[in-house]
Amino acid sequence: MAILFALVARGSVVLAEFTGGALANASTISRQVLERIPSGEDSHVSYSQDRYIFHVKRTDGITVLCVADDAAGRRIPFSFLEDIHARFVKTYGRACHTAPAYGMNDEFSRILSQQMDYYSNDPNADRMNRLRGEMNQVRNVMVENIDKVLERGDRLELLVDKTTNMQANTHRFRKQARRFRNSVWWRNVKLMILLILLLLVVIYVLLAFLCHGVTLPSCIR
């Protein structure tokens, strides 16, 4: 399976989780990750542990985390996290902000299991994710090794999603490109007018030479 473990939490309080059993210490490491993520900050971040990647999405105080093989890439795990977050909030609403630990586990662990299987094995999932990736800005998510972070005991350095900055840069680039196109267009218009005027002057000078004067007397007669 591409996705091996998943949980939903409020802060460090786990509300529901499901494991495929391939990674024995996934639950323990996931709790260490939850405890070190600053509260109140929305984020999309990934951390590595051996050949496994811990992907985290925190939005409005609810954290969704999954563990995937590094071969799964980033697109499928983060699409899974967005799907799970939307389903969880839609199902429980404001209750998820006050529920006790594992308060939704009996019901929602089955949904975690179903969606893990879908995103891991159904080819339609990747097809849908590829379409989403073409429609939405691709998130740049960097990876930091969990072992190094936990060994030094420091606060995890969150690698925050760069989407907002990328969108702002794209908007500025489009405005600059539009100004550049307008500038080039006006410059071409002015150049065309100048060439037409120059051509008219050349024609007049040639006629004046052929007609023996600037008033073109011989030609007018």
mmCIF file of C-alpha atoms in Angstrom, residues 40-179:
data_model
loop_
_atom_site.group_PDB
_atom_site.id
_atom_site.type_symbol
_atom_site.label_atom_id
_atom_site.label_comp_id
_atom_site.label_asym_id
_atom_site.label_seq_id
_atom_site.Cartn_x
_atom_site.Cartn_y
_atom_site.Cartn_z
ATOM 1 C CA GLY A 40 -2.683 27.680 15.703
ATOM 2 C CA GLU A 41 -0.687 27.541 12.460
ATOM 3 C CA ASP A 42 -2.077 26.030 9.269
ATOM 4 C CA SER A 43 0.568 24.015 7.452
ATOM 5 C CA HIS A 44 1.406 21.400 4.852
ATOM 6 C CA VAL A 45 4.652 19.637 5.719
ATOM 7 C CA SER A 46 6.464 16.317 5.279
ATOM 8 C CA TYR A 47 9.140 14.525 7.338
ATOM 9 C CA SER A 48 11.201 11.469 6.444
ATOM 10 C CA GLN A 49 11.893 8.400 8.566
ATOM 11 C CA ASP A 50 14.031 5.794 6.792
ATOM 12 C CA ARG A 51 12.101 5.069 3.575
ATOM 13 C CA TYR A 52 8.807 6.373 4.954
ATOM 14 C CA ILE A 53 7.426 9.907 4.715
ATOM 15 C CA PHE A 54 5.144 11.453 7.347
ATOM 16 C CA HIS A 55 2.820 13.938 5.620
ATOM 17 C CA VAL A 56 0.912 16.472 7.750
ATOM 18 C CA LYS A 57 -1.945 18.858 6.919
ATOM 19 C CA ARG A 58 -3.199 21.200 9.655
ATOM 20 C CA THR A 59 -6.199 23.429 8.962
ATOM 21 C CA ASP A 60 -8.334 25.318 11.498
ATOM 22 C CA GLY A 61 -6.890 23.383 14.443
ATOM 23 C CA ILE A 62 -7.510 19.912 12.971
ATOM 24 C CA THR A 63 -4.465 17.902 11.938
ATOM 25 C CA VAL A 64 -4.575 15.024 9.465
ATOM 26 C CA LEU A 65 -1.420 12.905 9.232
ATOM 27 C CA CYS A 66 -0.515 9.928 7.083
ATOM 28 C CA VAL A 67 2.549 7.750 6.570
ATOM 29 C CA ALA A 68 3.412 6.636 3.058
ATOM 30 C CA ASP A 69 6.234 4.864 1.309
ATOM 31 C CA ASP A 70 8.629 7.380 -0.233
ATOM 32 C CA ALA A 71 7.774 5.927 -3.662
ATOM 33 C CA ALA A 72 4.238 7.322 -3.298
ATOM 34 C CA GLY A 73 5.490 10.846 -3.954
ATOM 35 C CA ARG A 74 3.582 13.881 -2.627
ATOM 36 C CA ARG A 75 0.494 14.259 -4.815
ATOM 37 C CA ILE A 76 -1.437 11.202 -3.635
ATOM 38 C CA PRO A 77 -0.736 11.552 0.132
ATOM 39 C CA PHE A 78 -1.725 15.231 0.216
ATOM 40 C CA SER A 79 -4.842 14.595 -1.852
ATOM 41 C CA PHE A 80 -5.704 11.880 0.677
ATOM 42 C CA LEU A 81 -5.155 14.320 3.566
ATOM 43 C CA GLU A 82 -7.395 16.964 1.966
ATOM 44 C CA ASP A 83 -10.102 14.359 1.376
ATOM 45 C CA ILE A 84 -9.943 13.062 4.956
ATOM 46 C CA HIS A 85 -9.982 16.566 6.450
ATOM 47 C CA ALA A 86 -13.059 17.512 4.418
ATOM 48 C CA ARG A 87 -14.886 14.290 5.374
ATOM 49 C CA PHE A 88 -14.012 14.624 9.063
ATOM 50 C CA VAL A 89 -15.124 18.247 9.390
ATOM 51 C CA LYS A 90 -18.297 17.583 7.404
ATOM 52 C CA THR A 91 -19.154 14.549 9.563
ATOM 53 C CA TYR A 92 -18.466 15.989 13.025
ATOM 54 C CA GLY A 93 -18.579 19.761 12.633
ATOM 55 C CA ARG A 94 -17.814 21.671 15.847
ATOM 56 C CA ALA A 95 -17.876 18.464 17.910
ATOM 57 C CA CYS A 96 -14.331 17.675 16.755
ATOM 58 C CA HIS A 97 -13.048 20.681 18.752
ATOM 59 C CA THR A 98 -14.276 19.288 22.082
ATOM 60 C CA ALA A 99 -14.253 15.507 21.609
ATOM 61 C CA PRO A 100 -12.063 13.348 23.916
ATOM 62 C CA ALA A 101 -9.148 11.242 22.686
ATOM 63 C CA TYR A 102 -10.297 8.565 20.227
ATOM 64 C CA GLY A 103 -13.846 9.954 20.486
ATOM 65 C CA MET A 104 -14.469 9.336 16.770
ATOM 66 C CA ASN A 105 -12.274 6.262 16.358
ATOM 67 C CA ASP A 106 -14.975 3.573 16.217
ATOM 68 C CA GLU A 107 -16.699 5.191 13.265
ATOM 69 C CA PHE A 108 -14.036 7.183 11.474
ATOM 70 C CA SER A 109 -11.276 4.565 11.550
ATOM 71 C CA ARG A 110 -13.352 2.635 8.997
ATOM 72 C CA ILE A 111 -13.405 5.694 6.728
ATOM 73 C CA LEU A 112 -9.639 6.045 7.133
ATOM 74 C CA SER A 113 -9.231 2.401 6.151
ATOM 75 C CA GLN A 114 -11.477 2.734 3.095
ATOM 76 C CA GLN A 115 -9.823 5.898 1.814
ATOM 77 C CA MET A 116 -6.322 4.559 2.469
ATOM 78 C CA ASP A 117 -7.169 1.558 0.310
ATOM 79 C CA TYR A 118 -8.717 3.756 -2.383
ATOM 80 C CA TYR A 119 -5.790 6.189 -2.645
ATOM 81 C CA SER A 120 -3.262 3.352 -2.440
ATOM 82 C CA ASN A 121 -4.746 0.922 -4.931
ATOM 83 C CA ASP A 122 -7.407 2.478 -7.157
ATOM 84 C CA PRO A 123 -5.909 3.924 -10.379
ATOM 85 C CA ASN A 124 -8.811 6.384 -10.569
ATOM 86 C CA ALA A 125 -7.480 8.099 -7.449
ATOM 87 C CA ASP A 126 -4.210 9.013 -9.132
ATOM 88 C CA ARG A 127 -6.069 10.087 -12.268
ATOM 89 C CA MET A 128 -8.237 12.457 -10.227
ATOM 90 C CA ASN A 129 -5.202 13.737 -8.325
ATOM 91 C CA ARG A 130 -3.367 14.445 -11.568
ATOM 92 C CA LEU A 131 -6.312 16.516 -12.778
ATOM 93 C CA ARG A 132 -6.365 18.422 -9.491
ATOM 94 C CA GLY A 133 -2.654 19.052 -9.830
ATOM 95 C CA GLU A 134 -3.217 20.567 -13.277
ATOM 96 C CA MET A 135 -6.003 22.808 -11.973
ATOM 97 C CA ASN A 136 -4.392 23.934 -8.710
ATOM 98 C CA GLN A 137 -1.028 25.415 -7.867
ATOM 99 C CA VAL A 138 1.455 22.648 -7.047
ATOM 100 C CA ARG A 139 2.556 22.819 -3.423
ATOM 101 C CA ASN A 140 6.276 22.828 -2.688
ATOM 102 C CA VAL A 141 6.697 20.598 0.344
ATOM 103 C CA MET A 142 10.228 19.985 1.583
ATOM 104 C CA VAL A 143 11.245 17.041 3.703
ATOM 105 C CA GLU A 144 13.291 16.939 6.911
ATOM 106 C CA ASN A 145 14.617 13.786 8.513
ATOM 107 C CA ILE A 146 12.708 12.913 11.692
ATOM 108 C CA ASP A 147 15.641 11.077 13.304
ATOM 109 C CA LYS A 148 17.824 14.190 13.189
ATOM 110 C CA VAL A 149 15.063 16.375 14.588
ATOM 111 C CA LEU A 150 14.199 14.039 17.454
ATOM 112 C CA GLU A 151 17.858 13.357 18.346
ATOM 113 C CA ARG A 152 18.702 17.017 18.904
ATOM 114 C CA GLY A 153 15.417 17.594 20.759
ATOM 115 C CA ASP A 154 14.718 20.902 19.027
ATOM 116 C CA ARG A 155 11.375 22.143 17.899
ATOM 117 C CA LEU A 156 10.531 20.816 14.460
ATOM 118 C CA GLU A 157 11.307 23.333 11.787
ATOM 119 C CA LEU A 158 8.064 23.487 9.845
ATOM 120 C CA LEU A 159 8.459 23.737 6.122
ATOM 121 C CA VAL A 160 5.451 25.853 5.292
ATOM 122 C CA ASP A 161 3.485 25.597 2.075
ATOM 123 C CA LYS A 162 4.664 28.200 -0.432
ATOM 124 C CA THR A 163 1.413 28.373 -2.371
ATOM 125 C CA THR A 164 0.463 31.903 -1.274
ATOM 126 C CA ASN A 165 3.829 33.337 -2.233
ATOM 127 C CA MET A 166 3.772 31.476 -5.534
ATOM 128 C CA GLN A 167 0.331 32.845 -6.364
ATOM 129 C CA ALA A 168 1.435 36.394 -5.513
ATOM 130 C CA ASN A 169 4.529 36.003 -7.667
ATOM 131 C CA THR A 170 2.412 34.641 -10.508
ATOM 132 C CA HIS A 171 0.049 37.615 -10.237
ATOM 133 C CA ARG A 172 2.966 40.067 -10.306
ATOM 134 C CA PHE A 173 4.500 38.242 -13.253
ATOM 135 C CA ARG A 174 1.233 38.443 -15.201
ATOM 136 C CA LYS A 175 0.942 42.190 -14.524
ATOM 137 C CA GLN A 176 4.532 42.756 -15.587
ATOM 138 C CA ALA A 177 4.016 40.630 -18.698
ATOM 139 C CA ARG A 178 0.866 42.622 -19.543
ATOM 140 C CA ARG A 179 2.723 45.930 -19.132
#
